[in-house]
PDB file of N, CA and C in Angstrom:
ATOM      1  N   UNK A  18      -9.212 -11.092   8.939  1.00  0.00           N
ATOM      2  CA  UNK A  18      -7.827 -11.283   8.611  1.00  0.00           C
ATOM      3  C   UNK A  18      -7.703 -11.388   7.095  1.00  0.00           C
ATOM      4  N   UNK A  19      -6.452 -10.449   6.725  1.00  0.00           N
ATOM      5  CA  UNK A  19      -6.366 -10.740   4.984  1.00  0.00           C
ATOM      6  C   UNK A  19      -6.533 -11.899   4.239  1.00  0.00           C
ATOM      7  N   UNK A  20      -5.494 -12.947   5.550  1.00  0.00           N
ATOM      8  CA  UNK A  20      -5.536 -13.844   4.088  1.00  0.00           C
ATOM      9  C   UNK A  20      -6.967 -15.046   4.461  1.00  0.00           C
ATOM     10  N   UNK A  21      -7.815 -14.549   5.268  1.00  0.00           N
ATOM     11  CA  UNK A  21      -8.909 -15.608   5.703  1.00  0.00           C
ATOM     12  C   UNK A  21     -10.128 -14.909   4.112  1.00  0.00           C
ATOM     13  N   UNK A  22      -9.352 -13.561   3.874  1.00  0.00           N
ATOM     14  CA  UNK A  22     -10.172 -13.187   2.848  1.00  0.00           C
ATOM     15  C   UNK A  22      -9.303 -13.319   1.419  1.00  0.00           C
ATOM     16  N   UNK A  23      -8.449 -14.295   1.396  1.00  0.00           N
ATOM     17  CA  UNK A  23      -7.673 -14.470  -0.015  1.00  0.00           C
ATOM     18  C   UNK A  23      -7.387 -13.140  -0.399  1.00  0.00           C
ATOM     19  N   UNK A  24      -6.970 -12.140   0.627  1.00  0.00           N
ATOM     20  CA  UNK A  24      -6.643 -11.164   0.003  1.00  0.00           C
ATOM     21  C   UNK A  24      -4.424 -11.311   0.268  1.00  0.00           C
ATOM     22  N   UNK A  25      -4.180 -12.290   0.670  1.00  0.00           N
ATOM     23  CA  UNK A  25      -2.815 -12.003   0.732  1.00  0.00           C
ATOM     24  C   UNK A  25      -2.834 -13.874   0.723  1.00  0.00           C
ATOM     25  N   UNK A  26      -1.412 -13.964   0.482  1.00  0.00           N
ATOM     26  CA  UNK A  26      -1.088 -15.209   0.339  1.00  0.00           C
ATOM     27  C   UNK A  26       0.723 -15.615   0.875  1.00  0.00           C
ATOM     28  N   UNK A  27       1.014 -16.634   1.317  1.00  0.00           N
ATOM     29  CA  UNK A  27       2.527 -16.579   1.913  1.00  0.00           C
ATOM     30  C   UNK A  27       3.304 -16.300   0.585  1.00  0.00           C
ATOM     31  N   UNK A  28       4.454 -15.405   0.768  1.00  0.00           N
ATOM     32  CA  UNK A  28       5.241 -15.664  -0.245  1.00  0.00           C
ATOM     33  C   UNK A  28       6.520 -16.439  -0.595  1.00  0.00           C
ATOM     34  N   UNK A  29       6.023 -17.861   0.108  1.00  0.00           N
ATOM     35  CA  UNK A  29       7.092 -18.799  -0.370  1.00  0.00           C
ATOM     36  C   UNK A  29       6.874 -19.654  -1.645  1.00  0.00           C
ATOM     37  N   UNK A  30       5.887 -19.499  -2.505  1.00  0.00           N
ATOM     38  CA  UNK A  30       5.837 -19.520  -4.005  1.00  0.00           C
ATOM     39  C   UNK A  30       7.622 -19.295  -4.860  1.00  0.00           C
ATOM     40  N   UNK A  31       7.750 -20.238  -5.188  1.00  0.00           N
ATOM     41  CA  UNK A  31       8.844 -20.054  -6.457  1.00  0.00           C
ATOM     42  C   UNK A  31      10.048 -19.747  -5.909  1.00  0.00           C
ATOM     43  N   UNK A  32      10.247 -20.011  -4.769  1.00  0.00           N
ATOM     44  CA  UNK A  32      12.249 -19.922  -4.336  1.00  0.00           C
ATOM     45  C   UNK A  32      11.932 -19.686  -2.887  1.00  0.00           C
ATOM     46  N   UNK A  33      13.418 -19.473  -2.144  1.00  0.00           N
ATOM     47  CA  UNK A  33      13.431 -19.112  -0.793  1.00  0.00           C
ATOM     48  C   UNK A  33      12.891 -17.556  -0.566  1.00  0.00           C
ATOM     49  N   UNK A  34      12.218 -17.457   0.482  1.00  0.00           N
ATOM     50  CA  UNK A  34      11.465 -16.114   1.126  1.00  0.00           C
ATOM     51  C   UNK A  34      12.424 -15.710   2.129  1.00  0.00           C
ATOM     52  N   UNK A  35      13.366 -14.614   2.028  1.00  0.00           N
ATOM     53  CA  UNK A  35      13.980 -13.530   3.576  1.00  0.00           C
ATOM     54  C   UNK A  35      13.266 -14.211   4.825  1.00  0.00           C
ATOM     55  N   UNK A  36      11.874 -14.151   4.700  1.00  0.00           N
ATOM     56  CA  UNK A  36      11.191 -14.359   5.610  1.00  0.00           C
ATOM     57  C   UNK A  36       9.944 -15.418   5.528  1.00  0.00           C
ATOM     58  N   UNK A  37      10.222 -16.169   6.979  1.00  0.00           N
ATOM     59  CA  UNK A  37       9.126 -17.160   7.072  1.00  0.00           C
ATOM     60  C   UNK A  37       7.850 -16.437   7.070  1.00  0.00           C
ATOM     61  N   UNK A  38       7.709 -15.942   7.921  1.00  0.00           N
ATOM     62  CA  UNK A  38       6.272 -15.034   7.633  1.00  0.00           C
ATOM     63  C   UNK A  38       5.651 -13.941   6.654  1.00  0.00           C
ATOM     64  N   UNK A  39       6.522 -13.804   5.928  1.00  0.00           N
ATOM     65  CA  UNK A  39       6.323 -12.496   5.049  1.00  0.00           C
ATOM     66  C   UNK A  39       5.246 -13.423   4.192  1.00  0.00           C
ATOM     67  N   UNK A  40       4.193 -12.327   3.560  1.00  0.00           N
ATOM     68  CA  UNK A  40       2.861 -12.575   2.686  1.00  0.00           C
ATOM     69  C   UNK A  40       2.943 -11.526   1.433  1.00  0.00           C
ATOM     70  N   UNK A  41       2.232 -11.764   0.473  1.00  0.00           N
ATOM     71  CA  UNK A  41       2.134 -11.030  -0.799  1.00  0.00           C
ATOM     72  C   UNK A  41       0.476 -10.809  -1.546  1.00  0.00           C
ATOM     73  N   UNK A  42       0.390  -9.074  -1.473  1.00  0.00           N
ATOM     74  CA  UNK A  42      -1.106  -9.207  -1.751  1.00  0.00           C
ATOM     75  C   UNK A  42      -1.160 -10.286  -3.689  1.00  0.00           C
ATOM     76  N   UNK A  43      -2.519 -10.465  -3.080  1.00  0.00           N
ATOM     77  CA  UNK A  43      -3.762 -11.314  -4.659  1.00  0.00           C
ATOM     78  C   UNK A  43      -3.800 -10.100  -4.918  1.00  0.00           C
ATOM     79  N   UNK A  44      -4.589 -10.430  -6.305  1.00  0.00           N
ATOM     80  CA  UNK A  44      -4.984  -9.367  -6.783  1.00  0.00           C
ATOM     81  C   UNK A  44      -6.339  -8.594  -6.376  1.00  0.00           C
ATOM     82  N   UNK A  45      -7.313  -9.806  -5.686  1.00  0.00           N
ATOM     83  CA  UNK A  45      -7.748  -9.545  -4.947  1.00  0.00           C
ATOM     84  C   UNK A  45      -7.491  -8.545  -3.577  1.00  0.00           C
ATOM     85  N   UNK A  46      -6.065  -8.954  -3.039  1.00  0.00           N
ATOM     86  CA  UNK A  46      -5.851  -7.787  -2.062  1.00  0.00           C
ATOM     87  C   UNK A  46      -5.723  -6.443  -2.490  1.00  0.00           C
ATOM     88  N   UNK A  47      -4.808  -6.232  -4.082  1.00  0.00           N
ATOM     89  CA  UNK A  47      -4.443  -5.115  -4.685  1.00  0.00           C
ATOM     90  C   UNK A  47      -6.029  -4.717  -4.648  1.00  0.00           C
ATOM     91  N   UNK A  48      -6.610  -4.765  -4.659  1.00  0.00           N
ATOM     92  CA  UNK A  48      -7.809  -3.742  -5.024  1.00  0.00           C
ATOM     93  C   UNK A  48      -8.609  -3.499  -3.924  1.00  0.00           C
ATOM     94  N   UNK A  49      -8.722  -4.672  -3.350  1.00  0.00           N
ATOM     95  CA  UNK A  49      -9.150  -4.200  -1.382  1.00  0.00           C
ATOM     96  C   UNK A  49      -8.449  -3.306  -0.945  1.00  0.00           C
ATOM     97  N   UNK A  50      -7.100  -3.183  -1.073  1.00  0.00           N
ATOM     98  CA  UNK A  50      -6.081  -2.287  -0.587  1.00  0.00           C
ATOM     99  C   UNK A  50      -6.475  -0.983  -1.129  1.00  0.00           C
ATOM    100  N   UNK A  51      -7.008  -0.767  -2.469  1.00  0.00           N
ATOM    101  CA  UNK A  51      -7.600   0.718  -3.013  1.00  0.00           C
ATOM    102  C   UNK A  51      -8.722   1.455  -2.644  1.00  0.00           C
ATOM    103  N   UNK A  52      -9.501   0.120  -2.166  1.00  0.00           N
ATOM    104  CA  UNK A  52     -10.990   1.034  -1.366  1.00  0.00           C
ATOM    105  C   UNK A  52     -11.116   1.540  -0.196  1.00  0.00           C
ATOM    106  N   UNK A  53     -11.771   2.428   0.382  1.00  0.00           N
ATOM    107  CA  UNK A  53     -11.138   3.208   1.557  1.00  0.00           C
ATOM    108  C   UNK A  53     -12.586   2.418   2.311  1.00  0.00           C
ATOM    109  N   UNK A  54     -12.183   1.267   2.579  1.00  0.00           N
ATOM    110  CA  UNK A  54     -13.552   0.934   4.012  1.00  0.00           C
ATOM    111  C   UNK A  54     -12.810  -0.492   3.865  1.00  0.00           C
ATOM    112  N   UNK A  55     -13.361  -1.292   5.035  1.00  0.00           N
ATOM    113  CA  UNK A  55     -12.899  -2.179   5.684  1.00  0.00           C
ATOM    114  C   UNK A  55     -13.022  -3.077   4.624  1.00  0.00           C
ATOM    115  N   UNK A  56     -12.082  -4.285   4.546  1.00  0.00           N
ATOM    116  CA  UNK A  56     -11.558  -5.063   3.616  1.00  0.00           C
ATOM    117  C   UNK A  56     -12.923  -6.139   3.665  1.00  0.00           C
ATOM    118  N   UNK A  57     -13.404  -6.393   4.647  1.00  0.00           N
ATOM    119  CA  UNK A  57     -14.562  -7.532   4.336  1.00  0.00           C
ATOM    120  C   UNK A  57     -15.790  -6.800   3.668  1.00  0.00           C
ATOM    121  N   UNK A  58     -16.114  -5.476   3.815  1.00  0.00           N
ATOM    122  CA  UNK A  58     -16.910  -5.057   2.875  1.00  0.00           C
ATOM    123  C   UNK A  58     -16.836  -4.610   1.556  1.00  0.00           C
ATOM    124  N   UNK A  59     -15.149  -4.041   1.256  1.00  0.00           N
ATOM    125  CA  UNK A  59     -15.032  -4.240   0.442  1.00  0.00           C
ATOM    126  C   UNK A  59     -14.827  -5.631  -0.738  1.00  0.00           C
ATOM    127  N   UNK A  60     -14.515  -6.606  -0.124  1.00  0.00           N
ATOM    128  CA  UNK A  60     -15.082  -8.013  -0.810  1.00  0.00           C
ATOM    129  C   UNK A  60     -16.270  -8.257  -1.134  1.00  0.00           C
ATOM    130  N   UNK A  61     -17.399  -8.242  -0.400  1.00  0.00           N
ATOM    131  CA  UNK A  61     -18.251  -8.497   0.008  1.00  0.00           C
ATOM    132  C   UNK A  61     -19.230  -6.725  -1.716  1.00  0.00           C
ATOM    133  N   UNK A  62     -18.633  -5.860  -1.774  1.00  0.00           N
ATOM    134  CA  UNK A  62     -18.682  -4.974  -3.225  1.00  0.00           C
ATOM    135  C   UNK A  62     -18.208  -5.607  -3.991  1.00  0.00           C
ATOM    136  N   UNK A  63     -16.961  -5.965  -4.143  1.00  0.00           N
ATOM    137  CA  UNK A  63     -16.414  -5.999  -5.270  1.00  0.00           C
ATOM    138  C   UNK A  63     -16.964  -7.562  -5.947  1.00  0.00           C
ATOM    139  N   UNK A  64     -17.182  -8.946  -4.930  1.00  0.00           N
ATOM    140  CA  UNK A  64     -18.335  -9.335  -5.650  1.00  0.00           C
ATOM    141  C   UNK A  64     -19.537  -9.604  -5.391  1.00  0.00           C
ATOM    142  N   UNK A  65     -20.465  -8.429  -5.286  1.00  0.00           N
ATOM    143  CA  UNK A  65     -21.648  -8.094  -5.696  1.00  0.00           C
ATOM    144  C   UNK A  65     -21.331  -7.298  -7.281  1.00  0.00           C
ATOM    145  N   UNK A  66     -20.290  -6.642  -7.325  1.00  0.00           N
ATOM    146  CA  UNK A  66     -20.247  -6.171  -8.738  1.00  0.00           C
ATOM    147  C   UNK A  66     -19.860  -7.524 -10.110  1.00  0.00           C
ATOM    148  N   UNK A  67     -19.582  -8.420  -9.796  1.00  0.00           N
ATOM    149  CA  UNK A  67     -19.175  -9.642 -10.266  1.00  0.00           C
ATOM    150  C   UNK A  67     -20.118 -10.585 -10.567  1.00  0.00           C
ATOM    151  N   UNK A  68     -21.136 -10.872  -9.390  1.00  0.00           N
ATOM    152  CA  UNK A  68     -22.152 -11.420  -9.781  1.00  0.00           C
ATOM    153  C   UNK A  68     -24.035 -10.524  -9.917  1.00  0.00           C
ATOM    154  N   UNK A  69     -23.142  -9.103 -10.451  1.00  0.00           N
ATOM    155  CA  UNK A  69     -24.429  -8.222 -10.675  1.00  0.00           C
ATOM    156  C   UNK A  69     -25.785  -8.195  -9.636  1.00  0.00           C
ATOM    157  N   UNK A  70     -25.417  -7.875  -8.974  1.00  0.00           N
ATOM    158  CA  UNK A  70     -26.355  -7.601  -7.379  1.00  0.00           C
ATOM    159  C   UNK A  70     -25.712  -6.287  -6.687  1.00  0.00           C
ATOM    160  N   UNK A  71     -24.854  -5.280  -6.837  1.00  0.00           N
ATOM    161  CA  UNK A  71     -24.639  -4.510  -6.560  1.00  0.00           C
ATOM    162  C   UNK A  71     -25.041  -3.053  -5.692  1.00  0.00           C
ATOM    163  N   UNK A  72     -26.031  -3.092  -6.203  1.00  0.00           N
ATOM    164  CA  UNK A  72     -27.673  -1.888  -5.437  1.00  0.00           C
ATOM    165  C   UNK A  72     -27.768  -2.771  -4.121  1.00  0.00           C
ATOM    166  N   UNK A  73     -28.384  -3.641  -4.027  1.00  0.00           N
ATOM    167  CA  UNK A  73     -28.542  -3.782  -2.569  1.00  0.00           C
ATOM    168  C   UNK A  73     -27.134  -4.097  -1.340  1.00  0.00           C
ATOM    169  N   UNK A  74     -25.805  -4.664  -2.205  1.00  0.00           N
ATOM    170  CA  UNK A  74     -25.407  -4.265  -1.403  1.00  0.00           C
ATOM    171  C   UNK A  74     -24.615  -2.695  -0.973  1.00  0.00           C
ATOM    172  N   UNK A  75     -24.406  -2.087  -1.930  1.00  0.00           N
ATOM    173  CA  UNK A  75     -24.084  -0.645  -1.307  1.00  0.00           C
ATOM    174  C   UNK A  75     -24.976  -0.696  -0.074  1.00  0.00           C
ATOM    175  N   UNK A  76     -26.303  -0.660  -0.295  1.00  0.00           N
ATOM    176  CA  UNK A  76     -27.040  -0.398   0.841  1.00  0.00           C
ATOM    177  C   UNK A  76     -26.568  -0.774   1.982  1.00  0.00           C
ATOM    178  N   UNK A  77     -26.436  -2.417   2.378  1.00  0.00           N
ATOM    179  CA  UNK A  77     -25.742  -3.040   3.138  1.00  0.00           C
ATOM    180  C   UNK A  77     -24.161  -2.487   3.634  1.00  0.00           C
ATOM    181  N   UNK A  78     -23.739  -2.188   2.584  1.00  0.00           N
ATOM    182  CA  UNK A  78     -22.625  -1.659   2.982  1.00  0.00           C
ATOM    183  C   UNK A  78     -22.659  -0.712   3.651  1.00  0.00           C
ATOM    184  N   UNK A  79     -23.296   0.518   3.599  1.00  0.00           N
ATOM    185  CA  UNK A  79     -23.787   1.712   4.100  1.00  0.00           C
ATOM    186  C   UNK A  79     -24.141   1.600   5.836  1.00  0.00           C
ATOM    187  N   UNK A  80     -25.138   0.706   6.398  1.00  0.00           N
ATOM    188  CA  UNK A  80     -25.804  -0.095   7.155  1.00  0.00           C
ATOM    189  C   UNK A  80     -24.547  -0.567   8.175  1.00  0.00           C
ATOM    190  N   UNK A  81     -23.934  -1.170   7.827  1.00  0.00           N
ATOM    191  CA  UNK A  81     -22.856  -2.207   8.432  1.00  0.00           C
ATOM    192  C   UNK A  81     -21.818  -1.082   8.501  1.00  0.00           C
ATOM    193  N   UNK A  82     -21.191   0.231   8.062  1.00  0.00           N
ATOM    194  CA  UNK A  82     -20.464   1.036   7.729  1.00  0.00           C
ATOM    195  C   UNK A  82     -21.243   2.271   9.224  1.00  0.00           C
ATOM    196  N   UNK A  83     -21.817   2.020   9.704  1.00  0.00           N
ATOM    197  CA  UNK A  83     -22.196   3.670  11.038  1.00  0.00           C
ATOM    198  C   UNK A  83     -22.996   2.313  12.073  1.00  0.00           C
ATOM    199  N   UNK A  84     -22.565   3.134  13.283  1.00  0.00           N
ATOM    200  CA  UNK A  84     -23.151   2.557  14.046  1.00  0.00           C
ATOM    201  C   UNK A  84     -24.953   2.753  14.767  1.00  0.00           C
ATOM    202  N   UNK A  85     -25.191   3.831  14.289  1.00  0.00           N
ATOM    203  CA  UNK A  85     -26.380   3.852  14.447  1.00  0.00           C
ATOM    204  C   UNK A  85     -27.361   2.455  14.005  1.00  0.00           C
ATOM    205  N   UNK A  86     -28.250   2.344  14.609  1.00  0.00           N
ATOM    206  CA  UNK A  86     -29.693   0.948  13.583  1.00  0.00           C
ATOM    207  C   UNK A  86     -30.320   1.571  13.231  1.00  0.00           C
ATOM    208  N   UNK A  87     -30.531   1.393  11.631  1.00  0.00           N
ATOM    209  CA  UNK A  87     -31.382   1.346  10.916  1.00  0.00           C
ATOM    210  C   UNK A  87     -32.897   2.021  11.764  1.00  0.00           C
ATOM    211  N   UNK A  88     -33.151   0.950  12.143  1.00  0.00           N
ATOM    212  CA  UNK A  88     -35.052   0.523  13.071  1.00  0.00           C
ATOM    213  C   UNK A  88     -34.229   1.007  14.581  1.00  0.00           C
ATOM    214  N   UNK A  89     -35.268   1.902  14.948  1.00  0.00           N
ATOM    215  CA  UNK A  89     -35.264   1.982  16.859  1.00  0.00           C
ATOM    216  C   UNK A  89     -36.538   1.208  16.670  1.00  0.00           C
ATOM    217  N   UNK A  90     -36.354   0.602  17.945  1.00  0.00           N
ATOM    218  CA  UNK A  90     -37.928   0.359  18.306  1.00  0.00           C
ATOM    219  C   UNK A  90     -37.430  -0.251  19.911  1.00  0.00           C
ATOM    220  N   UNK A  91     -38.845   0.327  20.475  1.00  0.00           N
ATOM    221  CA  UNK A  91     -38.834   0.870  21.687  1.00  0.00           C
ATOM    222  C   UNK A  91     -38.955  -1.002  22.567  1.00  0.00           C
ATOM    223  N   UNK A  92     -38.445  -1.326  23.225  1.00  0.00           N
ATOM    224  CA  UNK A  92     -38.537  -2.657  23.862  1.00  0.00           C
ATOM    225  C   UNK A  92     -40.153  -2.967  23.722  1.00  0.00           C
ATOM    226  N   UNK A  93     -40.553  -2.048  24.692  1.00  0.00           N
ATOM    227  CA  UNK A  93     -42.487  -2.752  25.062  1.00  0.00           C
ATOM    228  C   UNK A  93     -42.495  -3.058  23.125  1.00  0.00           C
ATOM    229  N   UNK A  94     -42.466  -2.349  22.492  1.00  0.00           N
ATOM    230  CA  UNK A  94     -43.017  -2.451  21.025  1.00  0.00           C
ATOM    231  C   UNK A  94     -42.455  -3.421  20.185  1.00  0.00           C
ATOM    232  N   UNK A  95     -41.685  -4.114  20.534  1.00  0.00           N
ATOM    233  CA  UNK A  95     -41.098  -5.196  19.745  1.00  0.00           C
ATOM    234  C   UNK A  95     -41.821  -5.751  18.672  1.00  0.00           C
ATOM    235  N   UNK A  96     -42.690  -6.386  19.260  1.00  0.00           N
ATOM    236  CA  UNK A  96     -43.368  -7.541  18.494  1.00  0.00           C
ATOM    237  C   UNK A  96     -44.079  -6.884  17.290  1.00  0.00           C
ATOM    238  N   UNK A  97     -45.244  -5.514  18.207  1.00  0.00           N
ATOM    239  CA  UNK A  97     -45.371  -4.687  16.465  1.00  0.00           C
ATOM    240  C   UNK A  97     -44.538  -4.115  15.579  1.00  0.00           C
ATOM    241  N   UNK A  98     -43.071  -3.620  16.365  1.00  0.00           N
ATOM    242  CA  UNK A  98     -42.685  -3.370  15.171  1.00  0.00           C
ATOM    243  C   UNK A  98     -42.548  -4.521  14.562  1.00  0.00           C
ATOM    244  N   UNK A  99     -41.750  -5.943  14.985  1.00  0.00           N
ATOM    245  CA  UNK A  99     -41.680  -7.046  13.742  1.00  0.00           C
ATOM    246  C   UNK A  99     -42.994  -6.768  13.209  1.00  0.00           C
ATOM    247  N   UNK A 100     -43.994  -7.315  13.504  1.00  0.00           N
ATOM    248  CA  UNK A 100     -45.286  -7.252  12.577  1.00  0.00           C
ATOM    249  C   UNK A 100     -45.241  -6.081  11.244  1.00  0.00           C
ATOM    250  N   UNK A 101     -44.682  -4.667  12.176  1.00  0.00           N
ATOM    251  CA  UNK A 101     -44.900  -3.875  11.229  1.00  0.00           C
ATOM    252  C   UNK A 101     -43.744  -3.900   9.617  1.00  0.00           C
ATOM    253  N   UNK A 102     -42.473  -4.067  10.190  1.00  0.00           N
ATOM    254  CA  UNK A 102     -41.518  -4.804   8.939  1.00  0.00           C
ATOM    255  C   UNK A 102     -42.084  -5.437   7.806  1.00  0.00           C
ATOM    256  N   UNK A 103     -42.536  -6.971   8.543  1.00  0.00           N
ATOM    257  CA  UNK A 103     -43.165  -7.782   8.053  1.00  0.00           C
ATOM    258  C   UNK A 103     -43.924  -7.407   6.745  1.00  0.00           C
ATOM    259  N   UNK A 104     -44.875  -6.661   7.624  1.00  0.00           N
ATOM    260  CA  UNK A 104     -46.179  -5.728   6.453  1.00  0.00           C
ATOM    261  C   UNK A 104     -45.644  -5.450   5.646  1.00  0.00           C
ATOM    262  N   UNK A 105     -44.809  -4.188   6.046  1.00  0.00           N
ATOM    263  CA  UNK A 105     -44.510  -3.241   4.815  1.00  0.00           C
ATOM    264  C   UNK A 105     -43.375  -3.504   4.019  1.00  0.00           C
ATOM    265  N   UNK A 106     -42.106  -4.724   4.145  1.00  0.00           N
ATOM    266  CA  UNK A 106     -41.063  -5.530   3.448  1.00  0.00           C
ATOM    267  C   UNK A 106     -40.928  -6.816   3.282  1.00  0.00           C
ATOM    268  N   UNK A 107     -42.182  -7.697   3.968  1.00  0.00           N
ATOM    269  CA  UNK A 107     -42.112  -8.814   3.531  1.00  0.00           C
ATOM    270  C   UNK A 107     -41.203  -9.627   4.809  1.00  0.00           C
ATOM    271  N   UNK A 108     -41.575 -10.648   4.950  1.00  0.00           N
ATOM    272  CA  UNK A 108     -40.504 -11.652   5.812  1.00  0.00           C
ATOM    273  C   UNK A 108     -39.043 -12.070   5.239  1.00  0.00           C
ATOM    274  N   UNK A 109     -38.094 -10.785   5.046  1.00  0.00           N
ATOM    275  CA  UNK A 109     -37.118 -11.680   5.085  1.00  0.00           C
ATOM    276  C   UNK A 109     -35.839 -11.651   5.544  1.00  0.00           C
ATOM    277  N   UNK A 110     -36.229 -12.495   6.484  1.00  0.00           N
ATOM    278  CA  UNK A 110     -35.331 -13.182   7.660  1.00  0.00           C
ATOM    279  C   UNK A 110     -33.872 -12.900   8.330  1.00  0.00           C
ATOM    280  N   UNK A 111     -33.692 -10.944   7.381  1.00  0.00           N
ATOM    281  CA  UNK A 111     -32.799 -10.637   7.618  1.00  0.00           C
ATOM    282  C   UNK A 111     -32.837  -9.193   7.800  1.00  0.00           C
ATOM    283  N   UNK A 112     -32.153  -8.185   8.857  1.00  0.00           N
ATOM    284  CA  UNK A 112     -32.258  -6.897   9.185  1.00  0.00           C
ATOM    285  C   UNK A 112     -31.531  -6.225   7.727  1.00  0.00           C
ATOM    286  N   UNK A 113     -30.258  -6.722   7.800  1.00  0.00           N
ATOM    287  CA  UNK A 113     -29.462  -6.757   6.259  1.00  0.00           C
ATOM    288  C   UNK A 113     -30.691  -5.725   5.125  1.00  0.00           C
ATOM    289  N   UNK A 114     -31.395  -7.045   4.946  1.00  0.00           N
ATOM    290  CA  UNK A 114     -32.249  -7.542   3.888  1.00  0.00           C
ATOM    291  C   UNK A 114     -32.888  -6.511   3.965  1.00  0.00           C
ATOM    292  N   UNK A 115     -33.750  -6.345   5.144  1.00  0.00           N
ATOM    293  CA  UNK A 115     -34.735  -5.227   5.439  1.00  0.00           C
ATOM    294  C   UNK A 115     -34.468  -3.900   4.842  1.00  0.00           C
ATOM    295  N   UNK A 116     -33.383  -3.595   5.570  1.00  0.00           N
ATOM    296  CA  UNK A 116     -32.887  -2.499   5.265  1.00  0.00           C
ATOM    297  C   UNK A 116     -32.702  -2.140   3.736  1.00  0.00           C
ATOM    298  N   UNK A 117     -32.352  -2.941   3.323  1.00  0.00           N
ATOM    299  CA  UNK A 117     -31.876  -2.950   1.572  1.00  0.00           C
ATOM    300  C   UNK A 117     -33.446  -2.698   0.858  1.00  0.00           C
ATOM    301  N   UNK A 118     -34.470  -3.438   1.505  1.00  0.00           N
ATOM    302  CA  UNK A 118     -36.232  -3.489   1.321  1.00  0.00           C
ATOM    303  C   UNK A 118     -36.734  -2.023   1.489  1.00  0.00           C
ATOM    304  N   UNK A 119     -36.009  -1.255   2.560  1.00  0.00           N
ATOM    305  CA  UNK A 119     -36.600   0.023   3.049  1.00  0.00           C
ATOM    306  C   UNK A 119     -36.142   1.214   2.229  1.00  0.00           C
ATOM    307  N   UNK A 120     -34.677   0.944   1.911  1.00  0.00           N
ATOM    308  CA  UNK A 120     -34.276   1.871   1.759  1.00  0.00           C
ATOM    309  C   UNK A 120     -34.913   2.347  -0.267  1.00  0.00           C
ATOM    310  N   UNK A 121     -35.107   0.833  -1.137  1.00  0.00           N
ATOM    311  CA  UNK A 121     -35.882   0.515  -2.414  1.00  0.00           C
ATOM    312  C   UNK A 121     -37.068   1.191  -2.080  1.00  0.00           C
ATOM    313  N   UNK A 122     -37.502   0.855  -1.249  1.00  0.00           N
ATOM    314  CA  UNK A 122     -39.067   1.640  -1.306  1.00  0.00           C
ATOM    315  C   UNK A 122     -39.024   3.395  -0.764  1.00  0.00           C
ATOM    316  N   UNK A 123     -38.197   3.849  -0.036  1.00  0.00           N
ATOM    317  CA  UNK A 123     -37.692   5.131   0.036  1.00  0.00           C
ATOM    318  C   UNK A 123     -37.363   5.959  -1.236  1.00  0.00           C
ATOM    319  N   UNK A 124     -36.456   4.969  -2.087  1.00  0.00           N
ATOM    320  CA  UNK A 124     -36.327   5.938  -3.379  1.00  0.00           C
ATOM    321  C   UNK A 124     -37.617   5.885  -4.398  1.00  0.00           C
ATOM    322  N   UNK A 125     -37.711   4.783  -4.000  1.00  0.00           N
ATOM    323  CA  UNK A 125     -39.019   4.942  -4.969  1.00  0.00           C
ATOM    324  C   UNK A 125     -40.505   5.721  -4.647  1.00  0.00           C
ATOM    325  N   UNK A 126     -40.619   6.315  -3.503  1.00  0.00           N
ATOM    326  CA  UNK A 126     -41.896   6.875  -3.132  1.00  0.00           C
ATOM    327  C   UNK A 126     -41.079   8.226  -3.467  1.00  0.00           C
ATOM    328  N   UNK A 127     -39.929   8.508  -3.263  1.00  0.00           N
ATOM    329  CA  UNK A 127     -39.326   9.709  -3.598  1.00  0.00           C
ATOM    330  C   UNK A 127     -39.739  10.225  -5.069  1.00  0.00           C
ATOM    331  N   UNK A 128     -39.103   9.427  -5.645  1.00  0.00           N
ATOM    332  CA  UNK A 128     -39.016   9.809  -7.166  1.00  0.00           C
ATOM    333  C   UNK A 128     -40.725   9.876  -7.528  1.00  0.00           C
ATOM    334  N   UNK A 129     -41.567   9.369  -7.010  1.00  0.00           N
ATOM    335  CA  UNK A 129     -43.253   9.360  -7.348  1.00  0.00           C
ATOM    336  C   UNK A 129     -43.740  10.640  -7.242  1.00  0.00           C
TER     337      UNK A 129
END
């Protein structure tokens, strides 16, 4: 919901409102309103660009943006694939994360 994301606010600020319910985007909303993908990811960009972390979340964004997963892995195989994650990105404690881990080491064996 917009305004659970401070992207809108009531507009009974500074005199009587036409309407009890009527809302008015932040400026925050003005610019959620410009990006073409869902408003919690676009928050969720706009500050990663704010507090300079940006690269991993595009990734995330990307990820959370198609419904396909990232990782198949086959039921019986569970446990190795965790193991295998583990190995090759480290434990951390998040698919998110992983993904953002996989996709760093993808460009980088690329460019090698």
């Amino acid at each position: 919901n917009l305004l659970d994301l401070q992207a809108m606010e009531p507009a009974l600020r500074g005199g009587a409102c036409p309407r009890p319910d009527a809302v008015v985007l932040t400026p925050l909303g003005y610019h959620l309103g410009s990006l073409p993908l869902d408003p919690r990811l676009g928050k969720m960009l706009l500050l990663g660009c704010l507090c300079g972390c940006l690269p991993p979340l595009l990734t995330v964004a990307a990820a959370l943006s198609t419904s396909r997963p990232a990782f198949f892995t086959p039921k019986q195989r569970q446990d190795e694939a965790s193991r295998a994650r583990i190995e090759a990105f480290g434990n951390t404690q998040s698919d998110l994360l992983t993904v953002a881990a996989a996709y760093d080491a993808w460009r980088e064996a690329k460019s090698a």
